[in-house]
Short mmCIF file of C-alpha atoms in Angstrom, two decimals:
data_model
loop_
_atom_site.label_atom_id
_atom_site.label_comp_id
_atom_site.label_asym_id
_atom_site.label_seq_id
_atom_site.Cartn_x
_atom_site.Cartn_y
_atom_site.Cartn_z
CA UNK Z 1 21.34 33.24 -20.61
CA UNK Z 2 20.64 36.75 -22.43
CA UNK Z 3 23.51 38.50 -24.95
CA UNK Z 4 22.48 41.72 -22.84
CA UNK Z 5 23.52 43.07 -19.40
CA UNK Z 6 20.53 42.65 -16.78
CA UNK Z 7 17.82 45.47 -16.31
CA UNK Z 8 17.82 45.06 -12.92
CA UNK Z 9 17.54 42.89 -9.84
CA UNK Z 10 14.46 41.88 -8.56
CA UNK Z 11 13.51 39.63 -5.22
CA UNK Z 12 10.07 38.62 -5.13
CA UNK Z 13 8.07 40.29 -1.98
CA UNK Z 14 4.80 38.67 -2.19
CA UNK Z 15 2.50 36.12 -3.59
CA UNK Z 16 -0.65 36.61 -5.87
CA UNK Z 17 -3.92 35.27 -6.16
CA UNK Z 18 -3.06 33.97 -9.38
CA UNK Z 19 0.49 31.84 -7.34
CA UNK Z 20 2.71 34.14 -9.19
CA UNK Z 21 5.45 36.37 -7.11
CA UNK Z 22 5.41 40.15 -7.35
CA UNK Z 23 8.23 42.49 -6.74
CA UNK Z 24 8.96 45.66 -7.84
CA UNK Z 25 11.58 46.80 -10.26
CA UNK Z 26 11.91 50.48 -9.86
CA UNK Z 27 8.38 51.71 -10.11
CA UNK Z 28 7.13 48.70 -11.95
CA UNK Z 29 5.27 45.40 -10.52
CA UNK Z 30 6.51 42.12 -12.11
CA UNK Z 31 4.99 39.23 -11.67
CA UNK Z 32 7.21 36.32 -12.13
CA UNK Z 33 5.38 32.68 -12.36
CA UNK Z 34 6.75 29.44 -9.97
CA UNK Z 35 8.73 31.96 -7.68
CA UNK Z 36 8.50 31.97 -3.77
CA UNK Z 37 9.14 34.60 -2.12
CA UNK Z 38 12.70 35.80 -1.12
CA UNK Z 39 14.31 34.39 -4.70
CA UNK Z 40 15.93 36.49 -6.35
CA UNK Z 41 16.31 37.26 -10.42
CA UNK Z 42 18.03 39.46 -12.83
CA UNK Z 43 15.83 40.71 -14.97
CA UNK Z 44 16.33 42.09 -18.50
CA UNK Z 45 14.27 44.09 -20.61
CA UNK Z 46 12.99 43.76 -24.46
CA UNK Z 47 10.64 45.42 -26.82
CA UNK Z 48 10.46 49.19 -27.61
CA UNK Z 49 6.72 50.28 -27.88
CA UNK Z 50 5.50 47.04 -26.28
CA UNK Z 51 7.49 46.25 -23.57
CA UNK Z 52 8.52 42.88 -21.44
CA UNK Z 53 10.55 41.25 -19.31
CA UNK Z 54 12.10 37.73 -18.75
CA UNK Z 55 14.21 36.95 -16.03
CA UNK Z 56 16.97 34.56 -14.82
CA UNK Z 57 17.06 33.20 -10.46
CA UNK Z 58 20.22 33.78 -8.73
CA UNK Z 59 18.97 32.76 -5.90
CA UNK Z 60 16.18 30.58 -4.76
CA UNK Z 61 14.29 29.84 -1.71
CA UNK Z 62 13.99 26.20 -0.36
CA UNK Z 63 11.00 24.86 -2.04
CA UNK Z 64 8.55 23.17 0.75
CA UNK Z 65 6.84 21.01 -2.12
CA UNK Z 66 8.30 19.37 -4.77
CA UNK Z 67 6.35 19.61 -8.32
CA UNK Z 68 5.57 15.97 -9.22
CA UNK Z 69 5.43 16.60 -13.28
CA UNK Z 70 9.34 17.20 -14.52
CA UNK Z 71 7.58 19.58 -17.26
CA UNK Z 72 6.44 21.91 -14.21
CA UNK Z 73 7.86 25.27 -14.70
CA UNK Z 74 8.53 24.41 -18.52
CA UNK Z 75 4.31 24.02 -19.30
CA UNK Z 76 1.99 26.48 -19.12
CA UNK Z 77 -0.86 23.98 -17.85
CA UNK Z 78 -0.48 23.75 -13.97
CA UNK Z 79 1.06 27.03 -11.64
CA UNK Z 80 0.74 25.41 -8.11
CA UNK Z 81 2.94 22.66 -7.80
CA UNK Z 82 5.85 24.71 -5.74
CA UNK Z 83 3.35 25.58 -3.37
CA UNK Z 84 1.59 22.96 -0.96
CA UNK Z 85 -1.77 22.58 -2.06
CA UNK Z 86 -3.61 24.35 0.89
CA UNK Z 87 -1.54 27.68 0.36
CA UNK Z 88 -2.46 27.85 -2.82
CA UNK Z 89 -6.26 27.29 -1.91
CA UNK Z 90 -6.13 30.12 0.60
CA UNK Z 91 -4.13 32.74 -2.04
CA UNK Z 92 -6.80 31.48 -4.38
CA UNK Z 93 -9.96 31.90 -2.74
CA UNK Z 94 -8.87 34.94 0.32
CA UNK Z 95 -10.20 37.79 -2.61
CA UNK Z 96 -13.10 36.19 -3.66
CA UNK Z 97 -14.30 35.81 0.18
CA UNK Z 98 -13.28 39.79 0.84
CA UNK Z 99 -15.56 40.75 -2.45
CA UNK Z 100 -18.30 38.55 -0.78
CA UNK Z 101 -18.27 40.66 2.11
CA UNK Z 102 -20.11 43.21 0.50
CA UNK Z 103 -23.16 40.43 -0.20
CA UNK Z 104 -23.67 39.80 3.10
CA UNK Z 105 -25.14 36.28 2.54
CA UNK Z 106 -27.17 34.31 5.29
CA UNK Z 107 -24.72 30.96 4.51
CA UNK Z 108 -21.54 31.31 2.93
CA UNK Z 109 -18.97 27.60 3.06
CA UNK Z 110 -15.69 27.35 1.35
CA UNK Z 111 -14.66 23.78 0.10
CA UNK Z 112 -10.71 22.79 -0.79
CA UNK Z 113 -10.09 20.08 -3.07
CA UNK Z 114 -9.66 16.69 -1.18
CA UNK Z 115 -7.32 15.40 -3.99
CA UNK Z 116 -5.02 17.59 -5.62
CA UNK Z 117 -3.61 15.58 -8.57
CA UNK Z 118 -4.69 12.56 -11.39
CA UNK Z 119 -8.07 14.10 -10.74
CA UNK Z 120 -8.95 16.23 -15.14
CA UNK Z 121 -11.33 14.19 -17.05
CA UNK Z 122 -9.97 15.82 -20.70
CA UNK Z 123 -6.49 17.02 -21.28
CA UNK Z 124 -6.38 17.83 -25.06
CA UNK Z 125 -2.04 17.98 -26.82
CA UNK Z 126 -1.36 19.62 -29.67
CA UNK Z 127 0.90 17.28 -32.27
CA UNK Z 128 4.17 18.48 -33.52
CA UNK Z 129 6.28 17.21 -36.04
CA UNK Z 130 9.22 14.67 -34.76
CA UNK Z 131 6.14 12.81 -32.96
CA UNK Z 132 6.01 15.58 -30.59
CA UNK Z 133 3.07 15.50 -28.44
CA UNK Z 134 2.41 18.07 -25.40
CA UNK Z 135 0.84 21.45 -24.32
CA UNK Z 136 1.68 24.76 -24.75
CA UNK Z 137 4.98 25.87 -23.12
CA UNK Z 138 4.62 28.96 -20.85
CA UNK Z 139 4.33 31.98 -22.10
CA UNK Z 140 4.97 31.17 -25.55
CA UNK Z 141 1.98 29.47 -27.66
CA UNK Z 142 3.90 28.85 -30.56
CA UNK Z 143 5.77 26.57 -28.80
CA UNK Z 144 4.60 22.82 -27.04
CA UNK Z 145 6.45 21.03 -23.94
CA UNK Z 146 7.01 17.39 -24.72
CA UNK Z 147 4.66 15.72 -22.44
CA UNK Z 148 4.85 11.48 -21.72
CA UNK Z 149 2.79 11.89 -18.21
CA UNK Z 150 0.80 14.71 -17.01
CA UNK Z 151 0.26 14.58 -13.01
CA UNK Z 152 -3.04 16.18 -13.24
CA UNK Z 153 -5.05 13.74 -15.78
CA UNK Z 154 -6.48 10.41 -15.28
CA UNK Z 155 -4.02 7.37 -14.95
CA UNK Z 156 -6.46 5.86 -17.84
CA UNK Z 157 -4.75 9.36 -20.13
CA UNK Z 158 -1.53 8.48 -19.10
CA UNK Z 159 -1.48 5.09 -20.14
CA UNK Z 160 -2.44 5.74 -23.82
CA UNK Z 161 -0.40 8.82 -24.10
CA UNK Z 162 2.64 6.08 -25.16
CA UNK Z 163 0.24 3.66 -27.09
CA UNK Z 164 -0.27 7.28 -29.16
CA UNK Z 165 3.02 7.16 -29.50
CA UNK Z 166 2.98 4.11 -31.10
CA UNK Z 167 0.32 5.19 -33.92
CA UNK Z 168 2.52 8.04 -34.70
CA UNK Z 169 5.67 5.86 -35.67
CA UNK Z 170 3.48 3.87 -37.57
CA UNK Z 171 2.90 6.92 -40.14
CA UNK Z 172 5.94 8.71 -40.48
CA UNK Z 173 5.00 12.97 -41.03
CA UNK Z 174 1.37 12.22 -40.27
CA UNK Z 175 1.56 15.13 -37.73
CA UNK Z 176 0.43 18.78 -39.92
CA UNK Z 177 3.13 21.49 -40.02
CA UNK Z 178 2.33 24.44 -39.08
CA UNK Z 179 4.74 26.52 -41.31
CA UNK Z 180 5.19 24.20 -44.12
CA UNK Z 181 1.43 23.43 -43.94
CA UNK Z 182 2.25 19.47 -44.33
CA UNK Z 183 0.71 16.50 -42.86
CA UNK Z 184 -2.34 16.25 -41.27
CA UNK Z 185 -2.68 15.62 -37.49
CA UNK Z 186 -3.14 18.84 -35.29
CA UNK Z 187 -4.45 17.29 -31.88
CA UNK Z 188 -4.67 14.83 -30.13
CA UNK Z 189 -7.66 14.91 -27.29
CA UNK Z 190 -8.56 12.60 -24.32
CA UNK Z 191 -11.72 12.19 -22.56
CA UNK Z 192 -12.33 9.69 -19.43
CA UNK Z 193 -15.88 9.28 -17.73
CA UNK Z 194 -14.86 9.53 -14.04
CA UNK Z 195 -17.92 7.27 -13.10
CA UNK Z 196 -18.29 4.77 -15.58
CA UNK Z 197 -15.33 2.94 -17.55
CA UNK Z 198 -15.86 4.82 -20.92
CA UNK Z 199 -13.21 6.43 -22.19
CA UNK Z 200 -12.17 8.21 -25.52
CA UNK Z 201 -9.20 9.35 -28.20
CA UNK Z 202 -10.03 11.81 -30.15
CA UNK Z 203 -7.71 12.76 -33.81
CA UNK Z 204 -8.27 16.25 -34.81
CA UNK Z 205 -6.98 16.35 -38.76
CA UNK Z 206 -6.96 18.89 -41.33
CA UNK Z 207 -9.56 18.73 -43.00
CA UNK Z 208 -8.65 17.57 -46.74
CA UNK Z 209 -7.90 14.41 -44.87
CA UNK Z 210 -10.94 12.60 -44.86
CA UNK Z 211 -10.40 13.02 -48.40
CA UNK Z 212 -7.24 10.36 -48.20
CA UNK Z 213 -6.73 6.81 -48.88
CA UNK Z 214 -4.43 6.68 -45.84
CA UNK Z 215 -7.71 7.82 -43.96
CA UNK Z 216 -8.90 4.53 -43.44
CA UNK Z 217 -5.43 2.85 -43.09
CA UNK Z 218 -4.92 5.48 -40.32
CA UNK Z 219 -8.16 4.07 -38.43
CA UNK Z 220 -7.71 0.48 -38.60
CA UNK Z 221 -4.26 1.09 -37.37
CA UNK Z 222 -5.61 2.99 -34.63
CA UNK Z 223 -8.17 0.72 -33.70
CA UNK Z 224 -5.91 -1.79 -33.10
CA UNK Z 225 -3.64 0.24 -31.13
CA UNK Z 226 -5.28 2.71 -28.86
CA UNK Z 227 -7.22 1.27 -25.77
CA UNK Z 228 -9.99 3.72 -25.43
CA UNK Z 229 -13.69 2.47 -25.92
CA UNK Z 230 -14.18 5.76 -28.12
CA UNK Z 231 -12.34 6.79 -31.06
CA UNK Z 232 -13.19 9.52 -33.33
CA UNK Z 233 -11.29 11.55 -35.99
CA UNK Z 234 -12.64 14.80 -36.34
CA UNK Z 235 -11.77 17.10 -39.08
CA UNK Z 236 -11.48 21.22 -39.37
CA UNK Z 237 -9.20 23.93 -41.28
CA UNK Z 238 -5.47 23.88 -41.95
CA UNK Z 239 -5.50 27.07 -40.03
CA UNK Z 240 -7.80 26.43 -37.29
CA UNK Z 241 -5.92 25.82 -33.50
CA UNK Z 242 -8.96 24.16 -32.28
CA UNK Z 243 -9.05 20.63 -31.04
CA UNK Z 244 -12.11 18.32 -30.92
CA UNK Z 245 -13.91 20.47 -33.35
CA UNK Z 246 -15.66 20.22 -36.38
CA UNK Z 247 -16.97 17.01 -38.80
CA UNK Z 248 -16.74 13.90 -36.92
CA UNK Z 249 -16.89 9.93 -37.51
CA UNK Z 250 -16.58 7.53 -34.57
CA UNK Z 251 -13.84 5.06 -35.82
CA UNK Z 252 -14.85 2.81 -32.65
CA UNK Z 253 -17.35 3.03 -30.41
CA UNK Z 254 -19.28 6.49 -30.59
CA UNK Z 255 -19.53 9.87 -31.05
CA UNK Z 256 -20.11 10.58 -27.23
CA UNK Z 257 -18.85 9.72 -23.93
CA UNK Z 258 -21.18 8.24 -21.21
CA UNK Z 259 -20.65 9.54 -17.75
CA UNK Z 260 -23.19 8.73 -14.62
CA UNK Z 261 -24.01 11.37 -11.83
CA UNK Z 262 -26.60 9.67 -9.11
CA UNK Z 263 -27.46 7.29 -11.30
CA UNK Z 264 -28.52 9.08 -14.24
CA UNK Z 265 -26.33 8.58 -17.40
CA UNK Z 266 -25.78 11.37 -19.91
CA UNK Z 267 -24.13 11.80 -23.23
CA UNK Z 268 -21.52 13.90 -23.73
CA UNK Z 269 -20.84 14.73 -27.24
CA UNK Z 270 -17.30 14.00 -28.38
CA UNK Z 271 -16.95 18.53 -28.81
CA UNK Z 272 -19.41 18.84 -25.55
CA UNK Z 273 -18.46 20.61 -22.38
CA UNK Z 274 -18.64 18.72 -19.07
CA UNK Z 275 -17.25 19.35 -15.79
CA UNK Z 276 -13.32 18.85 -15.76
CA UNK Z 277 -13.83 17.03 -12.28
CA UNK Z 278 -16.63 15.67 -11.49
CA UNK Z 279 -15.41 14.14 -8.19
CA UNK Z 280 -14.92 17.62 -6.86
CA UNK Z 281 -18.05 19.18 -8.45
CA UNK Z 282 -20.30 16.90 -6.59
CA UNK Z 283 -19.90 19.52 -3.50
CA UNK Z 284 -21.70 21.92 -6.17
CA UNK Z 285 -24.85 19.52 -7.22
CA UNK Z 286 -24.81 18.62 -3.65
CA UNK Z 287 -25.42 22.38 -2.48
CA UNK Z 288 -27.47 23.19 -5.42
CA UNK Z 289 -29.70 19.64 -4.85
CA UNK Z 290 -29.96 21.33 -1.00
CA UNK Z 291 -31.62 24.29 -2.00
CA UNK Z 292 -33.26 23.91 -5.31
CA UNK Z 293 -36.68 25.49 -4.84
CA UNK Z 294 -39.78 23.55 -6.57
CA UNK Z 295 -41.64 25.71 -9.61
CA UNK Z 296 -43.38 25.15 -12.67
CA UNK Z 297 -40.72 25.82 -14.94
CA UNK Z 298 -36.99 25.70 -15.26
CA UNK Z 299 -34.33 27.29 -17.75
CA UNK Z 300 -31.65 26.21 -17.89
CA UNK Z 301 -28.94 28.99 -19.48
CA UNK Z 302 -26.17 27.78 -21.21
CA UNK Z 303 -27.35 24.23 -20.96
CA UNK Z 304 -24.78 22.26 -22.95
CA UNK Z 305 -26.39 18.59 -23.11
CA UNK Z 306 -28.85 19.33 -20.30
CA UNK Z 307 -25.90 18.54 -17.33
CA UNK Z 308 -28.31 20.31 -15.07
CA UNK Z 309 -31.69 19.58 -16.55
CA UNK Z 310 -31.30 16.09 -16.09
CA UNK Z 311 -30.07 16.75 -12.64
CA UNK Z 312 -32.87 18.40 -11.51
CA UNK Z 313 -35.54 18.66 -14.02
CA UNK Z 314 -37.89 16.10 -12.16
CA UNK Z 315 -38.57 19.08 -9.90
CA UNK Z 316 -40.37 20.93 -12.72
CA UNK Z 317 -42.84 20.99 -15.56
CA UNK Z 318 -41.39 22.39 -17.84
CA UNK Z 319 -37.62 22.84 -18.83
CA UNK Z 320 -36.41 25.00 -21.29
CA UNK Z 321 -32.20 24.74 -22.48
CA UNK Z 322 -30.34 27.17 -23.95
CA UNK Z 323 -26.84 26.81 -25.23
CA UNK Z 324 -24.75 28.01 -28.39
CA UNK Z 325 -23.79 25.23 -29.41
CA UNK Z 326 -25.97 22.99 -31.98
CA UNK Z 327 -25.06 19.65 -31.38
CA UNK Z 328 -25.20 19.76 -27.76
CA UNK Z 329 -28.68 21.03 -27.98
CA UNK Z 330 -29.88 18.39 -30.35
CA UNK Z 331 -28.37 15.47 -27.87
CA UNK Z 332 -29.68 16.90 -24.78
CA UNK Z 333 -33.39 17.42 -26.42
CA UNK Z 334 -33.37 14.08 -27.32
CA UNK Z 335 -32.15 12.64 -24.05
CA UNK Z 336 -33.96 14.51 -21.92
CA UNK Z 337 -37.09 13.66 -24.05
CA UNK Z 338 -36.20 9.96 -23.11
CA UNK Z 339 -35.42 11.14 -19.15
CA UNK Z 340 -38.77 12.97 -18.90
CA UNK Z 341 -40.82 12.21 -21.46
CA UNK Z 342 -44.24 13.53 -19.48
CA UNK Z 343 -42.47 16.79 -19.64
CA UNK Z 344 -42.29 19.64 -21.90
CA UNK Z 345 -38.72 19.57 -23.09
CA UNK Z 346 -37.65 22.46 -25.15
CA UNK Z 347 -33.82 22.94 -26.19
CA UNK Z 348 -32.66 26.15 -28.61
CA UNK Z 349 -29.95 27.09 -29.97
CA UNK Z 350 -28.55 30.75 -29.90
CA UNK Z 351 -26.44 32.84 -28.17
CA UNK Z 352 -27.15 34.50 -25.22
CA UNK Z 353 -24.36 37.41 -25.64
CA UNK Z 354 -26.24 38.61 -28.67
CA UNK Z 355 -28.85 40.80 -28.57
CA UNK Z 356 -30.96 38.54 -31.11
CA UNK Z 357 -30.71 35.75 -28.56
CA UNK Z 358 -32.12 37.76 -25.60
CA UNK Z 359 -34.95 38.80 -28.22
CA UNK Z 360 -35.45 34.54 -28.47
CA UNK Z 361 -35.36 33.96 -25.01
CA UNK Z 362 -38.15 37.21 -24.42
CA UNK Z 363 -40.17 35.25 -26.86
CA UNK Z 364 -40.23 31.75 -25.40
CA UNK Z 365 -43.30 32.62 -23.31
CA UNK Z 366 -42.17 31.72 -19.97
CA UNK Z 367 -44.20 33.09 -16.84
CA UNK Z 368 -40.54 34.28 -15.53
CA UNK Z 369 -42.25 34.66 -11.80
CA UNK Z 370 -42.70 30.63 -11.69
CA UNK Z 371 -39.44 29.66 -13.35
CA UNK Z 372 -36.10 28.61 -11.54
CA UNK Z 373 -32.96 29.75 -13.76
CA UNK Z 374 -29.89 27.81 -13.55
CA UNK Z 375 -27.42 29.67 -15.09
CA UNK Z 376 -23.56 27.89 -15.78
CA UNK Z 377 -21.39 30.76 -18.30
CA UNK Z 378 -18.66 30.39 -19.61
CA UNK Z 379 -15.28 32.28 -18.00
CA UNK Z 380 -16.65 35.64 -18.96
CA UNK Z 381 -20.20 35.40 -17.07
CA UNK Z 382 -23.09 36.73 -18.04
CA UNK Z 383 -23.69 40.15 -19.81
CA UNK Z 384 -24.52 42.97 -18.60
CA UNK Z 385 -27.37 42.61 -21.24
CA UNK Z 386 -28.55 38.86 -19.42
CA UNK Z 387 -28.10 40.46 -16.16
CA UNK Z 388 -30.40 43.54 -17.02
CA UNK Z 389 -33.14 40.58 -19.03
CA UNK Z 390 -33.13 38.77 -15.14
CA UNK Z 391 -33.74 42.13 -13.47
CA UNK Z 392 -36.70 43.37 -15.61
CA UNK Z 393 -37.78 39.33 -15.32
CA UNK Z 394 -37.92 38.34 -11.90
CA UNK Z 395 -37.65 34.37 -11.44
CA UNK Z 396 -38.48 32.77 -8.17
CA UNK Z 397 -35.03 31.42 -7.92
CA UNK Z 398 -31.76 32.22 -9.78
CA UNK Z 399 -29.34 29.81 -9.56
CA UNK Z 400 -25.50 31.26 -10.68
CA UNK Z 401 -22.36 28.77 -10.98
CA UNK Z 402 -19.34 29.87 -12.18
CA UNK Z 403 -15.92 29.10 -12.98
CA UNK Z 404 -14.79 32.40 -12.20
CA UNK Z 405 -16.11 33.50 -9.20
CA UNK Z 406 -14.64 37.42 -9.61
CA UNK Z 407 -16.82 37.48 -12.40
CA UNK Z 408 -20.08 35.98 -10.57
CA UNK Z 409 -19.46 39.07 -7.69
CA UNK Z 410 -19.46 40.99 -10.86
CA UNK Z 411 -22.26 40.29 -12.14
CA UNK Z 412 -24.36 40.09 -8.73
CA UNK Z 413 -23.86 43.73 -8.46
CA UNK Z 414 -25.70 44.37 -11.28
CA UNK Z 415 -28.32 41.72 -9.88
CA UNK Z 416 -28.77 43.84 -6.94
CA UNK Z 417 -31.17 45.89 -8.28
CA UNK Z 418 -33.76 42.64 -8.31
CA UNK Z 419 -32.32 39.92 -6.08
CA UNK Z 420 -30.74 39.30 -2.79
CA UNK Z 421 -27.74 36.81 -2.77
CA UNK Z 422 -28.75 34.63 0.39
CA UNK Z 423 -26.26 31.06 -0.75
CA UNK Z 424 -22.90 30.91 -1.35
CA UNK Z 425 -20.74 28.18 -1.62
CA UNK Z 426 -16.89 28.11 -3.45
CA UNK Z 427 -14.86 25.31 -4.44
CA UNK Z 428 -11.90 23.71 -6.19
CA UNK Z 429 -12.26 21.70 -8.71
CA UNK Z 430 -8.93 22.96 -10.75
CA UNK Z 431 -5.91 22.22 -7.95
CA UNK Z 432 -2.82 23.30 -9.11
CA UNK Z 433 -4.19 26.39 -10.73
CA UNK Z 434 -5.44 29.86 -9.58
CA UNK Z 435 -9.15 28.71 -10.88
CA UNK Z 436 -12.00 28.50 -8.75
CA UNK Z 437 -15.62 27.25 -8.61
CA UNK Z 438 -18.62 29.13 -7.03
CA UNK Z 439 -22.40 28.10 -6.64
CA UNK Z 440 -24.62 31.05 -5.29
CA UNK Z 441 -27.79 31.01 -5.35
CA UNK Z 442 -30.48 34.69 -5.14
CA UNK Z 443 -34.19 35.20 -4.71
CA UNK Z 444 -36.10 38.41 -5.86
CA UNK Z 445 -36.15 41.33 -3.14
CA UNK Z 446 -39.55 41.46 -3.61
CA UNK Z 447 -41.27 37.99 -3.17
#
């Protein structure tokens, strides 16, 4: 497999948190990804000042569970599949319960995914010349796995992955090259509401495209192709590996996707965040709709297009969002204006990592003391900076989800110094990966 003679031979001792193996290779730890324990690789070396390794099994364990997508192995989505699904819960979850330990909580629960597969809302493939369509291989980003069904999206995804397929031979070298910086077509992007039947395709281009007659030609082609109630084109720089991002038309339908929680509707803009599962994360709203404490005002921290606020905002006077990013502000304002309009709705835009955006947030003239605080980060969880702004503001409730639960133990041990963690709950909403969800909820040591 290599034109070099083998570093080494390495069995695999243990599993990780993260479903890798681990053995060791002299002094050295190597993790080694899809491996059970007892296989067995040579492994060969590379690099001078920046080391690593790849490897090649001689010998393989009996797998227990069979992967159900042929890419497994090959993609770099999904790092479960050897293992039966409630192994991988319990490697997933054991540290984050150990870290808890040192919270103490007065109710903790821990929540495995009841379905394990066809459950992701939004899978978005890059486009490759040849009419190649997939996700990034493992390990190597440069690089996409062909994909014609992914086990882990929505049989409504799967189903107009091929009529895709069928644009794309339609316009030969439509797909942009990333070395010869030809074509035009960088992603391709698919969004399903889980609750209602809207659905939507979304065409990332370069963006001198919306600049070409074969624009148009492109659209009505797609229209009468593609199934999904939604299509937009969006359009961003040659250079730019971002999907769904940037100027936008809605070539059918709208700009936004329309999902239902408990009856209440919400737009999701086409480039707006929403839970990848909402099935699963129902065991969060549940706990958080459990426990929610009734106060003047809430805030809701990195709001996106008021998920939360309309949730829960009926509870409250007041609600003020916060989120980054501008166009998710502007839809959740308005919506939540329609929602509640006997309330005072306030949604800003700024950053909450940035020391300008604490400064806004000082200056939006909320009695902290009467405020509940639902806070949702991103992967990287709050600041130290946010976490020091709660502790010298003390809000009757704090209210912490996060989608990586290391980082939410993190952060509460900088909340310490104000608040008590009394609520915890974890879940899984991302089965067949080492991600986690975690709801916990903390009320000011002195109340």
């Amino acid at each position: 497999m290599f034109d070099q003679e083998p570093f080494g031979v390495l069995e695999i001792e243990n599993l990780l948190p993260n479903l890798r193996g681990e053995g060791i290779l002299g002094k050295r730890k190597i993790e080694i990804p899809y491996s059970l324990p007892g296989d067995v690789y040579d492994v060969y070396k590379f690099g001078k000042r920046k080391v690593f390794y790849k490897w090649n099994p001689t010998h393989l364990e009996p797998r227990v569970s069979s992967p159900r997508c042929p890419s497994f192995g090959e993609c770099g989505g999904c790092s479960g599949q050897h293992l039966p699904y409630l192994e991988q819960f319990k490697l997933t979850s054991e540290p984050i319960l150990k870290g808890l330990e040192n919270f103490n909580p007065i109710n903790k629960g821990v929540s495995p995914a009841e379905f394990s597969y066809s459950y992701r809302n939004r899978m978005d493939f890059a486009v490759f010349p040849g009419r190649v369509v997939g996700l990034r291989m493992s390990g190597n980003f440069r690089r996409i796995v062909k994909i014609e069904n992914c086990s882990i999206q929505t049989d409504w995804a799967n189903s107009e992955i091929p009529l895709f397929q069928k644009l794309l031979e339609s316009f030969p070298e439509l797909e942009y090259d990333r070395k010869k910086e030809t074509g035009y077509l960088k992603y391709f992007t698919l969004r399903k509401s889980v609750f209602t039947d809207d659905s939507m395709s979304i065409l990332t281009f370069t963006e001198d495209f919306k600049n070409e007659d074969l624009m148009q030609r492109v659209a009505e082609k797609a229209k009468e192709i593609l199934s999904a109630k939604n299509i937009v084109f969006c359009f961003n720089r040659k250079k730019g590996e971002i999907s769904a991002s940037g100027e936008a038309i809605a070539v059918r339908g709208n700009i936004y996707l329309i999902e239902e929680i408990w009856g209440k509707k919400f737009k999701i803009p086409f480039d707006g965040f929403f839970q990848p599962n909402p099935k699963e994360f129902i065991k969060i709203l549940e706990f958080i709709k459990s426990k929610i404490k009734p106060a003047e005002n809430l805030a809701d921290l990195f709001c996106g297009s008021g998920f939360f606020s309309i949730l829960f905002g009926e509870k409250f006077s007041r609600i003020l969002g916060i989120d980054i990013v501008q166009s998710s502000v502007s839809a959740g304002e308005e919506f939540l204006q329609e929602v509640f309009p006997d309330k005072t709705i306030e949604f800003l835009a700024f950053d909450l990592f940035h020391k300008k955006g604490l400064e806004k947030m000082s200056s939006a003239n909320l009695p902290w003391k009467d405020s509940v605080v639902i806070a949702d980060p991103p992967r990287s969880g709050l600041s130290p900076e946010l976490c020091a702004f709660l502790n010298s503001n003390p809000v009757s409730q704090l209210i912490y989800i996060s989608c990586n639960p290391e980082n939410l133990l993190r952060d509460a041990r900088i909340l310490e110094e104000s608040y008590q963690m009394e609520e915890f709950l974890l879940c899984d909403p991302f089965p067949q990966t080492p991600h986690l969800e975690a709801v916990s909820i903390f009320f000011p040591k002195n109340r």
